């Protein structure tokens, strides 16, 4: 069968793709920026990539007509735009208009559990999108999930940050709200088994694990799994805004995502109808088992996808190709080079930079810069990286975004997502037996120039020290 996969670069899409290929389907992957989509060589014959921006109706003509089914995995909850609900509505309307012109028999939509009259903006938007999608000429299947537990999911990473960093927590009262978490592997099983299954047509289902827990109980269960002693006290005085700042500064989340999560966490998300478990013969795993599986993935450095790599985790608002050509005009530069001793060693050092590995020299200064960025509402450096040794275009890397990564060529280009009075690039490239390292800054007005000269004294030893460590 020919399956259209939207959100192919997202947290769910990246994990669903190999499952669909293993089932023998041909996949058309919809991506907004083709430069961000890495196709493993073993999948090349089974994947077609089309560039589509669902906010621009004219771009949807790239979607082929001869498709059998579609996964709608487009989500804008943590978008920097305040009107993300309107953007989601426009995307859904454009999607329906185009899919009605195809041969698609079914659309499968992953939504959020909706069982409260007082919905958050996020859940209201999910509900509105569902209503729009049901107007199409195809059969509609909606799967509604609450907290998804898996390595790299936003909820899981926030829980991990809180437990790892805070032995004692004074928390808002919404930590006593109940929810029904579900393992990412169970979500993927529901999604794959619903595909072209007539028993799921024109229906909505809640999907969740067997445990109904408060957020506080979820945090304490994580601490138990990590064999950590943690104490959590809830207080009624934390406003939603204060709660959002609390999450923003303690965890790797963006402020927009923190705000959306706080708003949603005040609403109970418990399954009302779990008949799909029997319908598809799926037995969701308990929360503790889901935690164990996620922690094993992290320990093995085998995290397939992470919310941090989505563009909405940072400040990037356009296609990567826009910034691929590092400018020369009206820029400041710090350019250095050294002869390589062992090319393979140097490439592996470059491809492991950032995250837990650090920046090889003056790490405390890099951390300080990330902290200052957080204070000014930036992304900070807590995002780290998804994989310790592999990076691809589009990945987040601390407060950088990977623009280009070609290991065979020995070239890596990073773009700064921190708050700056200008734009900054960091580039590594190997030519012959020489490693060239270049920091480029394009200032914005007088403040940009002053910023460059203010940090210039630190460049001498930070960039020189880093270059030496990349060599030996």
XYZ file of C-alpha atoms in Angstrom:
472
model
C 0.000 0.000 0.000
C 1.044 3.616 -0.540
C 0.890 5.563 2.720
C 1.242 9.337 3.175
C 3.071 10.228 6.409
C 2.805 13.838 7.540
C 5.010 15.032 10.388
C 7.711 12.633 9.174
C 10.470 14.582 10.957
C 8.540 14.680 14.252
C 8.790 12.588 17.400
C 6.050 10.101 16.400
C 6.672 10.194 12.655
C 10.327 9.188 12.896
C 9.398 6.129 14.957
C 6.370 5.114 12.922
C 8.238 5.228 9.599
C 10.380 2.046 10.008
C 7.342 0.127 11.326
C 5.323 0.959 8.214
C 8.238 0.045 5.967
C 8.648 -3.293 7.787
C 4.962 -3.967 7.027
C 5.782 -3.662 3.326
C 4.250 -0.256 2.586
C 5.640 2.411 0.276
C 5.810 5.696 2.187
C 5.444 9.261 0.949
C 6.951 11.494 3.623
C 5.637 15.052 3.855
C 8.254 17.445 5.193
C 8.326 21.222 5.351
C 12.078 21.338 4.739
C 13.630 18.529 2.702
C 17.100 19.448 4.022
C 16.025 18.350 7.521
C 14.977 14.855 6.492
C 17.610 12.153 6.798
C 16.754 8.935 4.934
C 18.711 5.841 6.072
C 20.214 4.094 3.068
C 18.281 0.861 3.754
C 14.974 2.744 3.353
C 15.728 4.726 0.185
C 13.813 2.379 -2.141
C 10.692 2.508 0.032
C 10.472 6.252 0.655
C 9.462 9.214 -1.479
C 9.967 12.662 0.051
C 7.767 15.630 -0.872
C 8.150 19.164 0.447
C 4.838 20.518 1.763
C 3.890 23.451 3.958
C 0.294 22.869 5.051
C -0.111 26.573 5.753
C 0.524 27.246 2.046
C -2.249 25.599 0.072
C -0.384 25.777 -3.235
C 2.397 23.480 -1.962
C -0.018 20.591 -1.338
C -0.103 19.793 -5.055
C 3.092 17.759 -4.482
C 1.011 15.137 -2.629
C 0.323 12.293 -5.099
C -3.232 11.243 -5.908
C -2.667 7.467 -5.783
C -2.350 7.065 -2.019
C -4.260 4.527 0.078
C -4.128 6.067 3.559
C -2.738 9.028 5.481
C -1.326 9.681 8.952
C -2.000 13.221 10.168
C 0.716 13.957 12.744
C 0.980 17.732 12.416
C 1.202 19.563 15.715
C 1.970 23.178 16.665
C 1.436 23.236 20.445
C 4.852 24.712 21.262
C 5.023 27.014 18.280
C 6.362 30.471 19.020
C 3.227 31.907 17.430
C 0.488 32.931 19.878
C -2.154 32.004 17.304
C -1.006 28.383 16.903
C -4.638 27.247 17.199
C -5.511 29.250 14.086
C -2.455 27.847 12.293
C -3.537 24.294 13.157
C -7.044 25.063 11.858
C -5.672 26.402 8.552
C -3.352 23.386 8.165
C -6.246 20.966 8.729
C -8.519 22.749 6.259
C -5.842 22.775 3.557
C -5.110 19.101 4.261
C -8.748 18.031 3.880
C -9.095 20.002 0.655
C -6.142 18.183 -0.919
C -6.786 14.673 0.449
C -10.363 14.840 -0.891
C -8.770 14.999 -4.343
C -6.794 11.776 -3.775
C -7.761 8.088 -3.584
C -7.074 7.910 0.162
C -9.475 5.527 1.945
C -8.521 6.488 5.505
C -6.939 9.264 7.576
C -5.507 8.418 11.016
C -5.126 11.306 13.451
C -3.289 11.254 16.793
C -5.033 13.675 19.140
C -5.326 14.322 22.880
C -7.823 12.855 25.340
C -10.800 15.206 25.637
C -13.093 14.637 28.619
C -13.522 18.003 30.274
C -15.779 20.912 29.392
C -13.075 23.389 30.448
C -10.393 22.521 27.908
C -6.991 24.164 27.604
C -6.175 26.088 24.441
C -4.043 23.153 23.324
C -6.775 20.513 23.774
C -9.432 22.817 22.288
C -7.239 23.169 19.214
C -6.815 19.382 18.985
C -10.596 18.964 19.172
C -11.179 21.586 16.469
C -8.677 19.896 14.160
C -10.469 16.580 14.694
C -13.792 18.168 13.739
C -12.281 19.585 10.532
C -10.657 16.283 9.560
C -13.955 14.400 9.907
C -15.459 16.509 7.085
C -13.368 14.701 4.461
C -14.590 12.098 1.971
C -12.368 9.365 3.468
C -12.894 7.198 6.571
C -11.589 8.933 9.701
C -9.854 7.247 12.654
C -8.897 9.327 15.704
C -6.664 8.005 18.474
C -6.640 10.181 21.599
C -3.684 9.893 23.963
C -2.610 11.642 27.144
C 0.990 11.630 28.401
C 3.255 9.603 26.110
C 6.092 7.864 27.956
C 9.195 7.249 25.889
C 12.777 8.347 25.540
C 12.774 11.752 23.896
C 9.112 12.637 24.440
C 8.540 16.120 25.854
C 6.686 14.838 28.917
C 9.277 12.170 29.689
C 12.206 14.576 29.295
C 10.577 17.109 31.627
C 10.027 14.396 34.266
C 13.640 13.272 33.845
C 14.985 16.818 34.218
C 12.943 17.483 37.361
C 13.929 14.251 39.103
C 17.602 14.413 38.127
C 18.042 18.028 39.220
C 15.754 18.605 42.217
C 15.959 16.441 45.376
C 13.194 18.568 46.940
C 10.386 20.158 44.920
C 7.850 22.797 45.931
C 5.335 22.314 43.151
C 2.008 23.724 41.898
C -1.229 21.969 42.851
C -1.800 20.672 39.298
C 0.669 17.903 40.127
C -2.329 16.247 41.826
C -4.238 16.095 38.515
C -4.856 12.548 37.294
C -3.803 11.269 33.889
C -3.426 7.945 32.094
C 0.070 7.656 30.582
C 0.837 5.355 27.675
C 4.129 3.922 26.414
C 5.363 5.173 23.042
C 5.621 1.566 21.783
C 1.912 1.049 22.536
C 1.014 4.296 20.718
C 2.923 3.052 17.675
C 1.177 -0.335 17.853
C -2.256 1.316 17.938
C -1.298 3.575 15.017
C 0.050 0.749 12.857
C -2.762 -1.719 13.614
C -5.437 0.887 12.836
C -4.109 1.305 9.300
C -6.734 0.342 6.693
C -8.606 -1.610 9.376
C -12.340 -1.181 8.622
C -13.259 -1.806 12.284
C -11.620 1.524 13.166
C -13.233 3.586 10.382
C -15.179 6.729 11.310
C -14.546 6.321 15.032
C -12.619 7.976 17.862
C -10.798 5.990 20.535
C -9.016 6.837 23.785
C -5.678 5.052 24.194
C -3.883 4.759 27.522
C -1.950 2.416 29.752
C -3.529 0.447 32.637
C -2.419 2.937 35.318
C -4.259 6.114 36.315
C -1.775 8.314 38.174
C -1.298 11.881 39.315
C 1.655 13.777 37.889
C 3.196 13.653 41.366
C 2.924 9.859 41.393
C 4.539 9.732 37.950
C 7.480 11.816 39.182
C 7.973 9.675 42.284
C 7.775 6.458 40.229
C 10.534 7.823 37.992
C 12.647 8.617 41.058
C 12.093 5.057 42.300
C 13.156 3.633 38.925
C 16.348 5.710 39.117
C 16.848 4.733 42.803
C 16.761 8.396 43.860
C 15.253 9.864 47.018
C 12.934 12.738 46.160
C 10.465 14.800 48.182
C 7.589 16.664 46.496
C 5.332 19.194 48.220
C 2.415 20.853 46.436
C 1.272 24.396 47.199
C -1.794 26.317 45.953
C -0.036 29.641 45.413
C 1.743 28.982 42.109
C -0.010 30.785 39.267
C 0.047 29.260 35.761
C 2.632 31.859 34.707
C 4.873 31.104 37.697
C 4.461 27.373 37.066
C 5.525 27.866 33.446
C 8.647 29.764 34.496
C 9.403 27.022 37.038
C 9.360 24.371 34.281
C 11.233 26.617 31.852
C 14.207 27.296 34.132
C 14.521 23.832 35.648
C 14.019 21.724 32.519
C 15.093 21.812 28.878
C 11.639 22.860 27.661
C 10.916 26.137 25.902
C 8.702 28.688 27.663
C 5.960 28.303 25.029
C 5.871 24.525 25.526
C 5.982 24.923 29.308
C 2.982 27.289 29.154
C 1.012 24.909 26.931
C 1.803 21.934 29.180
C 0.863 23.767 32.382
C -2.433 24.789 30.806
C -3.151 21.184 29.758
C -1.988 19.585 33.015
C -4.746 21.317 34.943
C -7.238 19.189 32.992
C -7.731 15.516 33.883
C -6.941 13.216 30.951
C -8.285 9.727 31.671
C -9.587 7.270 29.062
C -13.375 6.937 28.827
C -13.488 4.249 26.181
C -10.753 1.586 25.884
C -12.597 -0.855 23.602
C -9.857 -0.407 21.007
C -7.595 -2.581 23.205
C -9.793 -5.610 22.456
C -10.563 -4.482 18.923
C -6.867 -4.449 17.925
C -5.668 -7.022 20.486
C -3.285 -4.599 22.179
C -2.428 -4.881 25.874
C -0.784 -1.577 26.904
C 2.084 -1.909 29.378
C 2.092 -0.449 32.921
C 3.787 2.897 33.600
C 6.751 1.337 35.435
C 7.485 -0.952 32.477
C 7.263 1.988 30.068
C 9.740 3.904 32.252
C 12.130 0.958 32.332
C 12.098 0.629 28.540
C 12.724 4.355 28.072
C 15.642 4.367 30.523
C 17.220 1.366 28.789
C 17.043 3.227 25.463
C 18.780 6.235 27.002
C 21.506 4.154 28.650
C 22.160 2.383 25.339
C 22.301 5.730 23.484
C 19.515 4.435 21.272
C 17.008 7.308 21.323
C 15.319 7.260 17.904
C 13.681 10.698 18.066
C 13.294 13.586 20.478
C 10.947 16.547 20.781
C 14.088 18.714 21.128
C 14.896 18.199 17.442
C 11.609 19.751 16.319
C 12.037 23.332 15.145
C 9.512 24.522 17.739
C 11.957 23.553 20.509
C 13.995 26.587 19.512
C 13.729 29.873 17.644
C 14.207 28.632 14.083
C 11.301 29.847 11.958
C 12.341 29.055 8.413
C 13.883 26.395 6.197
C 17.448 25.351 6.947
C 18.497 26.087 3.368
C 17.956 29.798 4.066
C 21.018 29.811 6.357
C 23.178 27.157 4.694
C 25.375 29.664 2.889
C 27.409 31.313 5.634
C 27.648 35.038 4.749
C 30.882 36.962 4.188
C 29.679 40.550 3.839
C 29.339 42.784 6.930
C 30.359 39.961 9.281
C 32.911 39.363 12.035
C 35.002 36.194 11.948
C 37.124 33.994 14.167
C 38.942 31.644 11.801
C 41.498 29.058 12.849
C 43.038 25.939 11.368
C 45.348 23.129 12.370
C 46.904 20.117 10.723
C 45.155 16.840 11.523
C 46.991 13.967 13.181
C 44.266 11.314 12.803
C 41.360 12.185 10.491
C 38.953 9.553 11.877
C 39.626 10.701 15.438
C 39.000 14.346 14.552
C 35.752 13.595 12.707
C 34.499 11.512 15.643
C 35.384 14.369 18.019
C 33.459 16.863 15.888
C 30.449 14.541 15.604
C 30.377 14.078 19.408
C 30.574 17.759 20.329
C 28.074 19.309 22.743
C 25.539 17.624 25.011
C 27.067 15.380 27.679
C 30.436 15.444 25.897
C 30.711 19.213 26.186
C 32.692 21.617 24.029
C 36.161 20.292 24.910
C 37.395 23.544 26.426
C 35.929 26.118 28.820
C 32.710 24.158 29.347
C 31.760 26.320 32.320
C 31.761 29.357 30.026
C 29.507 27.576 27.535
C 27.177 26.649 30.424
C 27.219 30.243 31.685
C 26.308 31.501 28.216
C 23.413 29.034 28.125
C 22.193 30.168 31.543
C 22.313 33.827 30.491
C 20.350 32.922 27.369
C 17.660 31.276 29.535
C 17.413 34.442 31.652
C 16.638 36.411 28.498
C 14.020 33.927 27.291
C 16.270 31.917 24.953
C 16.625 28.161 24.516
C 19.616 27.819 26.854
C 21.954 24.840 26.588
C 19.894 22.168 28.377
C 18.476 20.653 25.186
C 21.713 18.722 24.758
C 21.563 16.318 21.831
C 19.513 13.227 20.998
C 22.415 10.894 20.158
C 25.912 11.137 21.644
C 27.758 10.351 18.428
C 25.400 10.903 15.473
C 23.940 14.184 14.229
C 21.877 15.109 11.201
C 20.658 18.323 9.614
C 17.827 19.780 11.667
C 18.933 18.322 15.003
C 19.162 20.496 18.107
C 22.617 20.665 19.703
C 22.566 22.643 22.961
C 21.750 26.198 21.836
C 22.697 25.454 18.220
C 20.739 24.017 15.296
C 22.512 21.666 12.873
C 22.292 23.089 9.352
C 24.581 20.655 7.555
C 26.272 17.424 8.641
C 28.233 15.266 6.203
C 30.601 12.862 7.945
C 32.221 11.583 4.745
C 32.924 15.144 3.676
C 34.033 16.093 7.192
C 31.834 19.184 7.290
C 29.486 20.424 10.006
C 27.646 23.775 10.101
C 25.773 24.987 13.195
C 23.474 28.000 13.545
C 22.961 29.733 16.911
C 19.412 29.676 18.303
C 20.305 31.674 21.402
C 19.039 35.254 21.717
C 21.601 37.457 19.992
C 21.792 40.954 18.488
C 22.583 39.264 15.193
C 23.105 35.833 13.638
C 25.922 33.366 14.367
C 27.363 30.298 12.652
C 29.987 27.776 13.778
C 31.565 25.717 11.020
C 34.010 22.813 10.942
C 35.419 21.427 7.701
C 38.306 19.177 6.781
C 40.229 19.879 3.588
C 43.133 17.558 2.924
C 44.978 17.135 6.212
C 43.753 20.399 7.736
C 40.813 21.168 10.003
C 39.296 24.610 9.459
C 37.181 26.039 12.276
C 35.228 29.216 11.677
C 32.908 31.302 13.871
C 30.897 33.882 11.910
C 28.760 36.646 13.402
C 26.527 38.976 11.423
C 25.700 41.872 13.788
C 22.383 43.647 13.890
C 23.080 47.340 14.401
C 25.333 48.932 17.012
C 24.344 46.498 19.757
C 25.475 43.605 17.584
C 28.911 45.145 17.103
C 29.241 45.893 20.806
C 28.291 42.289 21.604
C 31.013 40.915 19.321
C 33.725 43.045 20.901
C 32.454 42.156 24.399
C 32.890 38.408 23.810
C 36.010 38.717 21.649
C 38.467 38.362 24.595
C 37.009 34.912 25.369
C 37.330 33.633 21.813
C 41.123 33.438 21.936
C 41.285 30.621 24.469
C 37.819 29.021 24.009
C 38.064 28.466 20.259
C 41.798 27.741 20.293
C 41.385 25.239 23.138
C 38.478 23.570 21.355
C 40.447 23.295 18.109
C 43.382 21.628 19.872
C 41.083 19.051 21.504
C 39.535 18.226 18.141
C 42.994 17.345 16.862
C 44.320 15.311 19.792
